[in-house]
Amino acid sequence: MKLILLGAPGAGKGTQAEIICEKLNIPTISTGAILRQAMKDGTEMGLKAKSFIEAGALVPDEVIIGIVKERLAADDCKNGFILDGVPRTIPQAEAIDAMGIEIDMALDIEVPDEMIIERVSGRRVCSCGASYHVKFKPSAVEGVCDKCGQPLTIRKDDEPQTVLDRLTTYHEQTEPLKDFYRAKGLLVEVEGTGTVAETTEKVLKALGV
Ligand code: AP5
Ligand code: MG
């Protein structure tokens, strides 16, 4: 299964990817997570990405295409993968096509903008990659990661104004991908307004697993 997850910031792509990748035993490639790790490590790529991410803008296509090309060449991607948060522009989607990758499905998790702020403002993350929500997916001990015991933090780009900027970027630059994949007969839309479990049920049904 070569799956693309589409959806607005905070729609639940990462949350659902975590569940699907375990179920299908394939890796999730999240460009957001790769970029955050690069920023944390202070690499050249991280330094380049920082200003774009903190402004709620997109990191330039050539950086993203380079990341994806390298990551998809790894052995663990041979049996399939989930792309979370990529492609995000038409040139990125075209670059994936040009790599000779045949996508099986572009699954779009639909959540209206009004719900996004509440979702994103309650998000808490751990440096191990785990993600929580203070109300909708709380950790067992407040502020502490269930998986590794480290303290939870707030993503810097989850500040309200940055979230609004990310939403504008999404509508302008990423939403056109729905038509791109619809035209190829690959787009499947699921409503993501219910609970995490309700959305998982819809996602798994759409995937036929
Ligand atoms: P990225 O990390 O991809 O962020 P995003 O797309 O903005 O999406 P999020 O991770 O914020 O949301 P999500 O859909 O994964 O939601 P989650 O499951 O966490 O990218 C960050 C930045 O990196 C970009 O802005 C850009 O600058 C750059 N970048 C990355 N990829 C790029 C690319 N390809 N090209 C250019 N630039 C790129 O859920 C959110 C919260 O809601 C969580 O707290 C969760 O617990 C909760 N939640 C989830 N589902 C539910 C539910 N059903 N009910 C209630 N709460 C829920
Ligand atoms: Mg995410």
PDB file of C-alpha atoms and ligand atoms in Angstrom:
ATOM      1  CA  MET A   1       0.000   0.000   0.000  1.00  0.00           C
ATOM      2  CA  LYS A   2       1.407   3.334  -1.091  1.00  0.00           C
ATOM      3  CA  LEU A   3      -0.805   5.802   0.662  1.00  0.00           C
ATOM      4  CA  ILE A   4      -0.898   9.593   0.757  1.00  0.00           C
ATOM      5  CA  LEU A   5      -2.666  11.290   3.660  1.00  0.00           C
ATOM      6  CA  LEU A   6      -4.102  14.673   2.761  1.00  0.00           C
ATOM      7  CA  GLY A   7      -5.814  17.111   5.104  1.00  0.00           C
ATOM      8  CA  ALA A   8      -5.541  20.471   6.806  1.00  0.00           C
ATOM      9  CA  PRO A   9      -3.060  21.083   9.637  1.00  0.00           C
ATOM     10  CA  GLY A  10      -4.484  19.359  12.700  1.00  0.00           C
ATOM     11  CA  ALA A  11      -6.945  17.231  10.719  1.00  0.00           C
ATOM     12  CA  GLY A  12      -5.514  14.084  12.290  1.00  0.00           C
ATOM     13  CA  LYS A  13      -3.077  12.833   9.639  1.00  0.00           C
ATOM     14  CA  GLY A  14      -0.334  11.992  12.144  1.00  0.00           C
ATOM     15  CA  THR A  15      -2.789  10.439  14.604  1.00  0.00           C
ATOM     16  CA  GLN A  16      -4.300   8.137  11.974  1.00  0.00           C
ATOM     17  CA  ALA A  17      -0.916   7.386  10.358  1.00  0.00           C
ATOM     18  CA  GLU A  18       0.344   6.040  13.694  1.00  0.00           C
ATOM     19  CA  ILE A  19      -2.562   3.563  13.776  1.00  0.00           C
ATOM     20  CA  ILE A  20      -2.513   2.544  10.099  1.00  0.00           C
ATOM     21  CA  CYS A  21       1.253   1.986   9.933  1.00  0.00           C
ATOM     22  CA  GLU A  22       1.046  -0.449  12.836  1.00  0.00           C
ATOM     23  CA  LYS A  23      -1.904  -2.256  11.278  1.00  0.00           C
ATOM     24  CA  LEU A  24      -0.322  -2.513   7.814  1.00  0.00           C
ATOM     25  CA  ASN A  25       3.252  -2.834   9.065  1.00  0.00           C
ATOM     26  CA  ILE A  26       4.583  -0.134   6.750  1.00  0.00           C
ATOM     27  CA  PRO A  27       6.524   3.021   7.689  1.00  0.00           C
ATOM     28  CA  THR A  28       5.100   6.517   7.893  1.00  0.00           C
ATOM     29  CA  ILE A  29       7.101   9.234   6.240  1.00  0.00           C
ATOM     30  CA  SER A  30       6.201  12.583   7.768  1.00  0.00           C
ATOM     31  CA  THR A  31       8.098  15.469   6.221  1.00  0.00           C
ATOM     32  CA  GLY A  32       7.004  17.637   9.173  1.00  0.00           C
ATOM     33  CA  ALA A  33       8.605  15.193  11.632  1.00  0.00           C
ATOM     34  CA  ILE A  34      11.788  14.928   9.534  1.00  0.00           C
ATOM     35  CA  LEU A  35      12.060  18.731   9.395  1.00  0.00           C
ATOM     36  CA  ARG A  36      11.434  19.123  13.143  1.00  0.00           C
ATOM     37  CA  GLN A  37      14.178  16.570  13.855  1.00  0.00           C
ATOM     38  CA  ALA A  38      16.545  18.451  11.522  1.00  0.00           C
ATOM     39  CA  MET A  39      15.748  21.718  13.340  1.00  0.00           C
ATOM     40  CA  LYS A  40      16.421  20.048  16.679  1.00  0.00           C
ATOM     41  CA  ASP A  41      19.729  18.644  15.418  1.00  0.00           C
ATOM     42  CA  GLY A  42      20.646  22.060  14.000  1.00  0.00           C
ATOM     43  CA  THR A  43      21.503  20.647  10.564  1.00  0.00           C
ATOM     44  CA  GLU A  44      21.772  22.846   7.488  1.00  0.00           C
ATOM     45  CA  MET A  45      18.391  21.603   6.296  1.00  0.00           C
ATOM     46  CA  GLY A  46      16.880  22.355   9.716  1.00  0.00           C
ATOM     47  CA  LEU A  47      18.246  25.888   9.727  1.00  0.00           C
ATOM     48  CA  LYS A  48      16.872  26.454   6.230  1.00  0.00           C
ATOM     49  CA  ALA A  49      13.417  25.097   7.163  1.00  0.00           C
ATOM     50  CA  LYS A  50      13.005  26.922  10.493  1.00  0.00           C
ATOM     51  CA  SER A  51      11.902  30.341   9.228  1.00  0.00           C
ATOM     52  CA  PHE A  52       9.330  28.832   6.834  1.00  0.00           C
ATOM     53  CA  ILE A  53       7.844  26.514   9.464  1.00  0.00           C
ATOM     54  CA  GLU A  54       7.631  29.200  12.141  1.00  0.00           C
ATOM     55  CA  ALA A  55       5.900  31.531   9.667  1.00  0.00           C
ATOM     56  CA  GLY A  56       3.298  28.874   8.801  1.00  0.00           C
ATOM     57  CA  ALA A  57       4.629  28.771   5.238  1.00  0.00           C
ATOM     58  CA  LEU A  58       5.790  25.823   3.160  1.00  0.00           C
ATOM     59  CA  VAL A  59       9.411  24.759   2.973  1.00  0.00           C
ATOM     60  CA  PRO A  60      10.672  25.065  -0.660  1.00  0.00           C
ATOM     61  CA  ASP A  61       9.746  22.169  -2.943  1.00  0.00           C
ATOM     62  CA  GLU A  62      13.343  21.235  -3.797  1.00  0.00           C
ATOM     63  CA  VAL A  63      14.143  20.609  -0.106  1.00  0.00           C
ATOM     64  CA  ILE A  64      11.064  18.426   0.328  1.00  0.00           C
ATOM     65  CA  ILE A  65      11.579  16.510  -2.910  1.00  0.00           C
ATOM     66  CA  GLY A  66      15.155  15.733  -1.832  1.00  0.00           C
ATOM     67  CA  ILE A  67      13.959  14.408   1.539  1.00  0.00           C
ATOM     68  CA  VAL A  68      11.285  12.204  -0.037  1.00  0.00           C
ATOM     69  CA  LYS A  69      13.565  10.805  -2.729  1.00  0.00           C
ATOM     70  CA  GLU A  70      16.157   9.783  -0.147  1.00  0.00           C
ATOM     71  CA  ARG A  71      13.649   8.361   2.330  1.00  0.00           C
ATOM     72  CA  LEU A  72      11.653   6.332  -0.203  1.00  0.00           C
ATOM     73  CA  ALA A  73      14.845   4.675  -1.455  1.00  0.00           C
ATOM     74  CA  ALA A  74      15.317   3.025   1.973  1.00  0.00           C
ATOM     75  CA  ASP A  75      14.720  -0.716   2.304  1.00  0.00           C
ATOM     76  CA  ASP A  76      11.790  -0.437   4.704  1.00  0.00           C
ATOM     77  CA  CYS A  77       9.718   1.326   2.011  1.00  0.00           C
ATOM     78  CA  LYS A  78       9.815  -1.672  -0.341  1.00  0.00           C
ATOM     79  CA  ASN A  79       6.437  -3.047   0.781  1.00  0.00           C
ATOM     80  CA  GLY A  80       4.697   0.302   0.909  1.00  0.00           C
ATOM     81  CA  PHE A  81       4.517   3.454   2.979  1.00  0.00           C
ATOM     82  CA  ILE A  82       2.291   6.214   4.254  1.00  0.00           C
ATOM     83  CA  LEU A  83       3.128   9.749   3.208  1.00  0.00           C
ATOM     84  CA  ASP A  84       1.941  12.124   5.960  1.00  0.00           C
ATOM     85  CA  GLY A  85       2.041  15.780   4.978  1.00  0.00           C
ATOM     86  CA  VAL A  86       3.613  15.266   1.584  1.00  0.00           C
ATOM     87  CA  PRO A  87       2.973  16.082  -1.214  1.00  0.00           C
ATOM     88  CA  ARG A  88       1.709  19.516  -0.306  1.00  0.00           C
ATOM     89  CA  THR A  89       2.016  21.267  -3.662  1.00  0.00           C
ATOM     90  CA  ILE A  90       1.364  20.230  -7.260  1.00  0.00           C
ATOM     91  CA  PRO A  91       5.132  20.278  -8.097  1.00  0.00           C
ATOM     92  CA  GLN A  92       5.774  17.889  -5.157  1.00  0.00           C
ATOM     93  CA  ALA A  93       3.036  15.535  -6.436  1.00  0.00           C
ATOM     94  CA  GLU A  94       4.488  15.694  -9.947  1.00  0.00           C
ATOM     95  CA  ALA A  95       7.961  14.947  -8.571  1.00  0.00           C
ATOM     96  CA  ILE A  96       6.617  11.829  -6.816  1.00  0.00           C
ATOM     97  CA  ASP A  97       5.055  10.710 -10.116  1.00  0.00           C
ATOM     98  CA  ALA A  98       8.349  11.399 -11.883  1.00  0.00           C
ATOM     99  CA  MET A  99      10.121   9.078  -9.398  1.00  0.00           C
ATOM    100  CA  GLY A 100       8.019   6.281 -10.913  1.00  0.00           C
ATOM    101  CA  ILE A 101       6.062   5.756  -7.702  1.00  0.00           C
ATOM    102  CA  GLU A 102       2.555   4.444  -8.224  1.00  0.00           C
ATOM    103  CA  ILE A 103       0.312   5.739  -5.478  1.00  0.00           C
ATOM    104  CA  ASP A 104      -2.628   3.476  -4.539  1.00  0.00           C
ATOM    105  CA  MET A 105      -4.747   6.038  -2.744  1.00  0.00           C
ATOM    106  CA  ALA A 106      -4.809   9.670  -1.639  1.00  0.00           C
ATOM    107  CA  LEU A 107      -6.913   9.670   1.511  1.00  0.00           C
ATOM    108  CA  ASP A 108      -8.194  13.085   2.490  1.00  0.00           C
ATOM    109  CA  ILE A 109      -9.257  13.630   6.110  1.00  0.00           C
ATOM    110  CA  GLU A 110     -11.796  16.453   6.041  1.00  0.00           C
ATOM    111  CA  VAL A 111     -12.127  18.703   9.093  1.00  0.00           C
ATOM    112  CA  PRO A 112     -13.595  22.237   8.907  1.00  0.00           C
ATOM    113  CA  ASP A 113     -11.347  25.163   9.861  1.00  0.00           C
ATOM    114  CA  GLU A 114     -13.488  25.956  12.939  1.00  0.00           C
ATOM    115  CA  MET A 115     -12.465  22.660  14.566  1.00  0.00           C
ATOM    116  CA  ILE A 116      -8.772  22.980  13.743  1.00  0.00           C
ATOM    117  CA  ILE A 117      -7.871  25.613  16.343  1.00  0.00           C
ATOM    118  CA  GLU A 118      -9.236  23.510  19.217  1.00  0.00           C
ATOM    119  CA  ARG A 119      -7.444  20.422  17.928  1.00  0.00           C
ATOM    120  CA  VAL A 120      -4.110  22.136  17.455  1.00  0.00           C
ATOM    121  CA  SER A 121      -4.177  24.325  20.576  1.00  0.00           C
ATOM    122  CA  GLY A 122      -4.600  21.233  22.765  1.00  0.00           C
ATOM    123  CA  ARG A 123      -1.850  19.241  21.105  1.00  0.00           C
ATOM    124  CA  ARG A 124       1.145  18.192  23.215  1.00  0.00           C
ATOM    125  CA  VAL A 125       4.121  16.436  21.674  1.00  0.00           C
ATOM    126  CA  CYS A 126       7.119  14.447  22.819  1.00  0.00           C
ATOM    127  CA  SER A 127      10.583  14.470  21.295  1.00  0.00           C
ATOM    128  CA  CYS A 128      10.165  10.683  20.779  1.00  0.00           C
ATOM    129  CA  GLY A 129       7.480  11.469  18.170  1.00  0.00           C
ATOM    130  CA  ALA A 130       4.410  10.663  20.280  1.00  0.00           C
ATOM    131  CA  SER A 131       1.552  13.150  20.131  1.00  0.00           C
ATOM    132  CA  TYR A 132      -1.357  13.808  22.498  1.00  0.00           C
ATOM    133  CA  HIS A 133      -4.284  16.152  23.051  1.00  0.00           C
ATOM    134  CA  VAL A 134      -5.080  17.544  26.503  1.00  0.00           C
ATOM    135  CA  LYS A 135      -8.790  16.766  26.058  1.00  0.00           C
ATOM    136  CA  PHE A 136      -9.175  14.281  23.197  1.00  0.00           C
ATOM    137  CA  LYS A 137      -6.104  12.058  23.641  1.00  0.00           C
ATOM    138  CA  PRO A 138      -4.620  12.783  27.068  1.00  0.00           C
ATOM    139  CA  SER A 139      -1.466  11.130  28.334  1.00  0.00           C
ATOM    140  CA  ALA A 140      -1.894   8.963  31.455  1.00  0.00           C
ATOM    141  CA  VAL A 141       0.090  11.459  33.566  1.00  0.00           C
ATOM    142  CA  GLU A 142      -0.447  15.097  32.602  1.00  0.00           C
ATOM    143  CA  GLY A 143       2.529  16.559  30.755  1.00  0.00           C
ATOM    144  CA  VAL A 144       4.457  13.276  30.616  1.00  0.00           C
ATOM    145  CA  CYS A 145       4.840  10.969  27.601  1.00  0.00           C
ATOM    146  CA  ASP A 146       3.221   7.514  28.035  1.00  0.00           C
ATOM    147  CA  LYS A 147       5.814   5.947  25.770  1.00  0.00           C
ATOM    148  CA  CYS A 148       9.115   7.282  27.115  1.00  0.00           C
ATOM    149  CA  GLY A 149       8.400   9.340  30.260  1.00  0.00           C
ATOM    150  CA  GLN A 150       9.831  12.576  28.813  1.00  0.00           C
ATOM    151  CA  PRO A 151       8.069  15.925  29.399  1.00  0.00           C
ATOM    152  CA  LEU A 152       5.541  16.978  26.744  1.00  0.00           C
ATOM    153  CA  THR A 153       5.856  20.288  24.935  1.00  0.00           C
ATOM    154  CA  ILE A 154       3.836  22.540  22.614  1.00  0.00           C
ATOM    155  CA  ARG A 155       4.881  22.740  18.970  1.00  0.00           C
ATOM    156  CA  LYS A 156       6.117  26.243  18.183  1.00  0.00           C
ATOM    157  CA  ASP A 157       3.988  26.452  15.030  1.00  0.00           C
ATOM    158  CA  ASP A 158       0.842  25.675  17.070  1.00  0.00           C
ATOM    159  CA  GLU A 159       0.525  29.289  18.256  1.00  0.00           C
ATOM    160  CA  PRO A 160      -2.939  30.577  17.178  1.00  0.00           C
ATOM    161  CA  GLN A 161      -1.687  33.127  14.603  1.00  0.00           C
ATOM    162  CA  THR A 162       0.674  30.586  13.027  1.00  0.00           C
ATOM    163  CA  VAL A 163      -2.159  28.047  12.834  1.00  0.00           C
ATOM    164  CA  LEU A 164      -4.277  30.594  10.922  1.00  0.00           C
ATOM    165  CA  ASP A 165      -1.353  31.183   8.557  1.00  0.00           C
ATOM    166  CA  ARG A 166      -0.918  27.408   8.099  1.00  0.00           C
ATOM    167  CA  LEU A 167      -4.626  27.103   7.257  1.00  0.00           C
ATOM    168  CA  THR A 168      -4.350  29.847   4.618  1.00  0.00           C
ATOM    169  CA  THR A 169      -1.275  28.113   3.167  1.00  0.00           C
ATOM    170  CA  TYR A 170      -3.198  24.824   3.138  1.00  0.00           C
ATOM    171  CA  HIS A 171      -6.193  26.231   1.253  1.00  0.00           C
ATOM    172  CA  GLU A 172      -4.048  28.066  -1.282  1.00  0.00           C
ATOM    173  CA  GLN A 173      -1.307  25.550  -1.986  1.00  0.00           C
ATOM    174  CA  THR A 174      -2.299  22.085  -0.765  1.00  0.00           C
ATOM    175  CA  GLU A 175      -6.051  21.810  -1.274  1.00  0.00           C
ATOM    176  CA  PRO A 176      -5.638  21.856  -5.110  1.00  0.00           C
ATOM    177  CA  LEU A 177      -4.090  18.395  -4.683  1.00  0.00           C
ATOM    178  CA  LYS A 178      -7.581  17.029  -4.085  1.00  0.00           C
ATOM    179  CA  ASP A 179      -8.461  17.782  -7.709  1.00  0.00           C
ATOM    180  CA  PHE A 180      -5.059  16.487  -8.841  1.00  0.00           C
ATOM    181  CA  TYR A 181      -5.702  13.059  -7.281  1.00  0.00           C
ATOM    182  CA  ARG A 182      -9.430  13.092  -8.059  1.00  0.00           C
ATOM    183  CA  ALA A 183      -8.564  13.385 -11.748  1.00  0.00           C
ATOM    184  CA  LYS A 184      -6.396  10.263 -11.395  1.00  0.00           C
ATOM    185  CA  GLY A 185      -9.245   8.398  -9.661  1.00  0.00           C
ATOM    186  CA  LEU A 186      -7.161   8.060  -6.466  1.00  0.00           C
ATOM    187  CA  LEU A 187      -8.912  10.478  -4.101  1.00  0.00           C
ATOM    188  CA  VAL A 188     -10.974   9.087  -1.214  1.00  0.00           C
ATOM    189  CA  GLU A 189     -12.473  11.571   1.242  1.00  0.00           C
ATOM    190  CA  VAL A 190     -13.338  10.691   4.828  1.00  0.00           C
ATOM    191  CA  GLU A 191     -14.942  12.918   7.410  1.00  0.00           C
ATOM    192  CA  GLY A 192     -12.567  13.540  10.303  1.00  0.00           C
ATOM    193  CA  THR A 193     -14.887  15.434  12.639  1.00  0.00           C
ATOM    194  CA  GLY A 194     -15.692  12.512  14.950  1.00  0.00           C
ATOM    195  CA  THR A 195     -13.508  11.036  17.678  1.00  0.00           C
ATOM    196  CA  VAL A 196     -10.111   9.522  16.904  1.00  0.00           C
ATOM    197  CA  ALA A 197     -11.673   6.020  17.032  1.00  0.00           C
ATOM    198  CA  GLU A 198     -14.586   7.004  14.781  1.00  0.00           C
ATOM    199  CA  THR A 199     -12.208   8.476  12.224  1.00  0.00           C
ATOM    200  CA  THR A 200      -9.986   5.368  12.373  1.00  0.00           C
ATOM    201  CA  GLU A 201     -13.023   3.227  11.599  1.00  0.00           C
ATOM    202  CA  LYS A 202     -13.783   5.319   8.503  1.00  0.00           C
ATOM    203  CA  VAL A 203     -10.139   5.322   7.423  1.00  0.00           C
ATOM    204  CA  LEU A 204      -9.769   1.537   7.740  1.00  0.00           C
ATOM    205  CA  LYS A 205     -13.040   1.017   5.868  1.00  0.00           C
ATOM    206  CA  ALA A 206     -11.788   3.255   3.052  1.00  0.00           C
ATOM    207  CA  LEU A 207      -8.549   1.228   2.955  1.00  0.00           C
ATOM    208  CA  GLY A 208     -10.492  -2.043   2.964  1.00  0.00           C
ATOM    209  CA  VAL A 209      -8.665  -3.411   6.033  1.00  0.00           C
TER     210      VAL A 209
HETATM  211  P1  AP5 B   1       3.355  18.951   9.544  1.00  0.00           P
HETATM  212  O1  AP5 B   1       4.072  18.444  10.724  1.00  0.00           O
HETATM  213  O2  AP5 B   1       3.033  18.030   8.451  1.00  0.00           O
HETATM  214  O3  AP5 B   1       2.069  19.691  10.072  1.00  0.00           O
HETATM  215  P2  AP5 B   1       0.586  19.847   9.449  1.00  0.00           P
HETATM  216  O4  AP5 B   1       0.299  19.293   8.124  1.00  0.00           O
HETATM  217  O5  AP5 B   1       0.306  21.290   9.611  1.00  0.00           O
HETATM  218  O6  AP5 B   1      -0.254  18.918  10.247  1.00  0.00           O
HETATM  219  P3  AP5 B   1      -0.199  18.649  11.770  1.00  0.00           P
HETATM  220  O7  AP5 B   1       0.915  17.743  12.099  1.00  0.00           O
HETATM  221  O8  AP5 B   1      -0.309  19.958  12.495  1.00  0.00           O
HETATM  222  O9  AP5 B   1      -1.601  17.933  11.949  1.00  0.00           O
HETATM  223  P4  AP5 B   1      -2.052  16.440  11.742  1.00  0.00           P
HETATM  224  O10 AP5 B   1      -3.029  16.399  10.610  1.00  0.00           O
HETATM  225  O11 AP5 B   1      -0.906  15.497  11.705  1.00  0.00           O
HETATM  226  O12 AP5 B   1      -2.884  16.279  13.061  1.00  0.00           O
HETATM  227  P5  AP5 B   1      -2.603  15.430  14.393  1.00  0.00           P
HETATM  228  O13 AP5 B   1      -2.852  13.990  14.108  1.00  0.00           O
HETATM  229  O14 AP5 B   1      -1.328  15.818  15.016  1.00  0.00           O
HETATM  230  O15 AP5 B   1       4.178  20.181   8.925  1.00  0.00           O
HETATM  231  C1  AP5 B   1       4.672  21.210   9.718  1.00  0.00           C
HETATM  232  C2  AP5 B   1       5.337  22.253   8.841  1.00  0.00           C
HETATM  233  O16 AP5 B   1       6.466  21.668   8.164  1.00  0.00           O
HETATM  234  C3  AP5 B   1       4.484  22.848   7.723  1.00  0.00           C
HETATM  235  O17 AP5 B   1       3.701  23.929   8.169  1.00  0.00           O
HETATM  236  C4  AP5 B   1       5.546  23.258   6.713  1.00  0.00           C
HETATM  237  O18 AP5 B   1       6.153  24.467   7.062  1.00  0.00           O
HETATM  238  C5  AP5 B   1       6.581  22.147   6.830  1.00  0.00           C
HETATM  239  N1  AP5 B   1       6.332  21.037   5.893  1.00  0.00           N
HETATM  240  C6  AP5 B   1       6.042  19.753   6.210  1.00  0.00           C
HETATM  241  N2  AP5 B   1       5.848  19.014   5.110  1.00  0.00           N
HETATM  242  C7  AP5 B   1       6.017  19.852   4.063  1.00  0.00           C
HETATM  243  C8  AP5 B   1       5.912  19.696   2.662  1.00  0.00           C
HETATM  244  N3  AP5 B   1       5.599  18.518   2.103  1.00  0.00           N
HETATM  245  N4  AP5 B   1       6.139  20.780   1.877  1.00  0.00           N
HETATM  246  C9  AP5 B   1       6.464  21.967   2.409  1.00  0.00           C
HETATM  247  N5  AP5 B   1       6.569  22.194   3.726  1.00  0.00           N
HETATM  248  C10 AP5 B   1       6.338  21.147   4.555  1.00  0.00           C
HETATM  249  O19 AP5 B   1      -3.819  15.965  15.274  1.00  0.00           O
HETATM  250  C11 AP5 B   1      -3.821  17.287  15.803  1.00  0.00           C
HETATM  251  C12 AP5 B   1      -4.302  17.271  17.253  1.00  0.00           C
HETATM  252  O20 AP5 B   1      -5.663  16.858  17.293  1.00  0.00           O
HETATM  253  C13 AP5 B   1      -3.538  16.265  18.160  1.00  0.00           C
HETATM  254  O21 AP5 B   1      -3.424  16.823  19.440  1.00  0.00           O
HETATM  255  C14 AP5 B   1      -4.437  15.024  18.177  1.00  0.00           C
HETATM  256  O22 AP5 B   1      -4.313  14.289  19.377  1.00  0.00           O
HETATM  257  C15 AP5 B   1      -5.829  15.633  18.038  1.00  0.00           C
HETATM  258  N6  AP5 B   1      -6.742  14.805  17.254  1.00  0.00           N
HETATM  259  C16 AP5 B   1      -6.452  14.053  16.142  1.00  0.00           C
HETATM  260  N7  AP5 B   1      -7.565  13.454  15.681  1.00  0.00           N
HETATM  261  C17 AP5 B   1      -8.588  13.860  16.507  1.00  0.00           C
HETATM  262  C18 AP5 B   1     -10.003  13.577  16.538  1.00  0.00           C
HETATM  263  N8  AP5 B   1     -10.584  12.788  15.632  1.00  0.00           N
HETATM  264  N9  AP5 B   1     -10.737  14.177  17.523  1.00  0.00           N
HETATM  265  C19 AP5 B   1     -10.159  14.989  18.434  1.00  0.00           C
HETATM  266  N10 AP5 B   1      -8.831  15.276  18.458  1.00  0.00           N
HETATM  267  C20 AP5 B   1      -8.063  14.717  17.506  1.00  0.00           C
HETATM  268 MG    MG B   2       1.198  15.755  11.790  1.00  0.00          MG
END
